[in-house]
Amino acid sequence: MTETTSRRPADLHAYFGYRDAPAALAWLERALGFETTMSFPDDDGGILHAELRRGDAAIVVFSDRAGYERPPRKGDTTGFGAYISVSEAADVDAVYARALAAGATGIWEPAETEWGNYRCRVADTEGFEWTFGTHRPGEQ
């Protein structure tokens, strides 16, 4: 008899340290459509560990007590951020408008790329970059 083991495939989850993590959780929900699924406060009014989800995309947020340095923006990017794949161009348009209304800085307006991705990019209130597009990396 051969024993088979069911294993879950690898997942990738990004984590972000925010100086004001409680405000970031509210902003990520309001502006980018995430839902907080778990949140543990720390003893200083911050966030020890929180998890947010938007569809199959999940991120981890915590309070940045150490004052992490973030790369400065050069041109239209810091070279660091997260990419979230959505199903339709209308989703890209909607998140871009909602993020700008919530105080994000527009970096790339929604547009088609040479490789067939309809995407936009914004920087949140603490400078993290969020790109939303219709392309699913790793699939053709």
mmCIF file of N, CA and C in Angstrom, residues 14-25 36 38-52 59-66 68:
data_model
loop_
_atom_site.group_PDB
_atom_site.id
_atom_site.type_symbol
_atom_site.label_atom_id
_atom_site.label_comp_id
_atom_site.label_asym_id
_atom_site.label_seq_id
_atom_site.Cartn_x
_atom_site.Cartn_y
_atom_site.Cartn_z
ATOM 1 N N ALA A 14 2.960 39.076 1.698
ATOM 2 C CA ALA A 14 3.817 40.222 1.997
ATOM 3 C C ALA A 14 3.509 40.738 3.398
ATOM 4 N N TYR A 15 4.490 41.359 4.025
ATOM 5 C CA TYR A 15 4.259 41.966 5.334
ATOM 6 C C TYR A 15 4.744 43.413 5.308
ATOM 7 N N PHE A 16 4.041 44.254 6.059
ATOM 8 C CA PHE A 16 4.291 45.688 6.036
ATOM 9 C C PHE A 16 4.303 46.227 7.460
ATOM 10 N N GLY A 17 5.360 46.944 7.813
ATOM 11 C CA GLY A 17 5.441 47.627 9.094
ATOM 12 C C GLY A 17 5.017 49.072 8.919
ATOM 13 N N TYR A 18 3.930 49.444 9.574
ATOM 14 C CA TYR A 18 3.412 50.812 9.504
ATOM 15 C C TYR A 18 3.687 51.543 10.807
ATOM 16 N N ARG A 19 4.052 52.796 10.706
ATOM 17 C CA ARG A 19 4.274 53.603 11.899
ATOM 18 C C ARG A 19 2.978 53.776 12.682
ATOM 19 N N ASP A 20 1.845 53.899 11.965
ATOM 20 C CA ASP A 20 0.528 53.947 12.603
ATOM 21 C C ASP A 20 -0.298 52.798 12.039
ATOM 22 N N ALA A 21 -0.024 51.601 12.547
ATOM 23 C CA ALA A 21 -0.673 50.402 12.007
ATOM 24 C C ALA A 21 -2.190 50.390 12.198
ATOM 25 N N PRO A 22 -2.742 50.846 13.336
ATOM 26 C CA PRO A 22 -4.208 50.863 13.433
ATOM 27 C C PRO A 22 -4.850 51.722 12.340
ATOM 28 N N ALA A 23 -4.266 52.884 12.056
ATOM 29 C CA ALA A 23 -4.793 53.738 10.981
ATOM 30 C C ALA A 23 -4.588 53.065 9.627
ATOM 31 N N ALA A 24 -3.471 52.363 9.450
ATOM 32 C CA ALA A 24 -3.203 51.674 8.184
ATOM 33 C C ALA A 24 -4.241 50.590 7.922
ATOM 34 N N LEU A 25 -4.627 49.833 8.954
ATOM 35 C CA LEU A 25 -5.646 48.799 8.773
ATOM 36 C C LEU A 25 -6.936 49.412 8.247
ATOM 37 N N THR A 36 -9.817 43.032 7.271
ATOM 38 C CA THR A 36 -8.988 42.541 8.370
ATOM 39 C C THR A 36 -9.598 41.246 8.890
ATOM 40 N N MET A 38 -7.721 39.144 11.114
ATOM 41 C CA MET A 38 -7.126 38.853 12.408
ATOM 42 C C MET A 38 -6.331 40.073 12.837
ATOM 43 N N SER A 39 -6.428 40.446 14.115
ATOM 44 C CA SER A 39 -5.661 41.585 14.599
ATOM 45 C C SER A 39 -5.378 41.420 16.091
ATOM 46 N N PHE A 40 -4.104 41.537 16.457
ATOM 47 C CA PHE A 40 -3.691 41.449 17.846
ATOM 48 C C PHE A 40 -3.006 42.761 18.219
ATOM 49 N N PRO A 41 -3.589 43.529 19.141
ATOM 50 C CA PRO A 41 -2.966 44.796 19.543
ATOM 51 C C PRO A 41 -1.715 44.537 20.389
ATOM 52 N N ASP A 42 -0.811 45.521 20.375
ATOM 53 C CA ASP A 42 0.338 45.433 21.270
ATOM 54 C C ASP A 42 0.044 46.268 22.516
ATOM 55 N N ASP A 43 0.990 46.333 23.433
ATOM 56 C CA ASP A 43 0.770 47.030 24.701
ATOM 57 C C ASP A 43 0.889 48.543 24.588
ATOM 58 N N ASP A 44 1.266 49.039 23.408
ATOM 59 C CA ASP A 44 1.476 50.476 23.221
ATOM 60 C C ASP A 44 0.438 51.117 22.313
ATOM 61 N N GLY A 45 -0.686 50.448 22.069
ATOM 62 C CA GLY A 45 -1.727 51.002 21.204
ATOM 63 C C GLY A 45 -1.515 50.725 19.735
ATOM 64 N N GLY A 46 -0.537 49.905 19.424
ATOM 65 C CA GLY A 46 -0.256 49.555 18.037
ATOM 66 C C GLY A 46 -0.773 48.169 17.704
ATOM 67 N N ILE A 47 -0.182 47.594 16.683
ATOM 68 C CA ILE A 47 -0.583 46.270 16.212
ATOM 69 C C ILE A 47 0.617 45.332 16.307
ATOM 70 N N LEU A 48 0.469 44.271 17.069
ATOM 71 C CA LEU A 48 1.503 43.253 17.156
ATOM 72 C C LEU A 48 1.512 42.415 15.878
ATOM 73 N N HIS A 49 0.313 42.025 15.422
ATOM 74 C CA HIS A 49 0.183 41.207 14.216
ATOM 75 C C HIS A 49 -1.249 41.337 13.727
ATOM 76 N N ALA A 50 -1.414 41.642 12.442
ATOM 77 C CA ALA A 50 -2.743 41.677 11.825
ATOM 78 C C ALA A 50 -2.633 41.042 10.449
ATOM 79 N N GLU A 51 -3.728 40.430 10.026
ATOM 80 C CA GLU A 51 -3.789 39.828 8.699
ATOM 81 C C GLU A 51 -4.984 40.396 7.961
ATOM 82 N N LEU A 52 -4.764 40.718 6.690
ATOM 83 C CA LEU A 52 -5.812 41.271 5.848
ATOM 84 C C LEU A 52 -5.909 40.453 4.579
ATOM 85 N N ILE A 59 -2.122 39.766 3.302
ATOM 86 C CA ILE A 59 -0.940 40.484 3.767
ATOM 87 C C ILE A 59 -0.919 40.485 5.292
ATOM 88 N N VAL A 60 0.252 40.767 5.850
ATOM 89 C CA VAL A 60 0.451 40.888 7.284
ATOM 90 C C VAL A 60 0.876 42.326 7.561
ATOM 91 N N VAL A 61 0.312 42.910 8.608
ATOM 92 C CA VAL A 61 0.628 44.284 9.005
ATOM 93 C C VAL A 61 1.006 44.284 10.485
ATOM 94 N N PHE A 62 1.980 45.108 10.831
ATOM 95 C CA PHE A 62 2.388 45.255 12.234
ATOM 96 C C PHE A 62 2.844 46.689 12.460
ATOM 97 N N SER A 63 2.965 47.070 13.730
ATOM 98 C CA SER A 63 3.461 48.404 14.059
ATOM 99 C C SER A 63 4.970 48.445 13.922
ATOM 100 N N ASP A 64 5.446 49.436 13.220
ATOM 101 C CA ASP A 64 6.872 49.653 12.981
ATOM 102 C C ASP A 64 7.429 50.462 14.143
ATOM 103 N N ARG A 65 7.918 49.783 15.138
ATOM 104 C CA ARG A 65 8.496 50.455 16.308
ATOM 105 C C ARG A 65 9.975 50.790 16.097
ATOM 106 N N ALA A 66 10.609 50.117 15.124
ATOM 107 C CA ALA A 66 12.040 50.296 14.921
ATOM 108 C C ALA A 66 12.366 51.404 13.925
ATOM 109 N N TYR A 68 11.827 51.462 10.482
ATOM 110 C CA TYR A 68 12.457 50.909 9.291
ATOM 111 C C TYR A 68 12.617 51.973 8.210
#
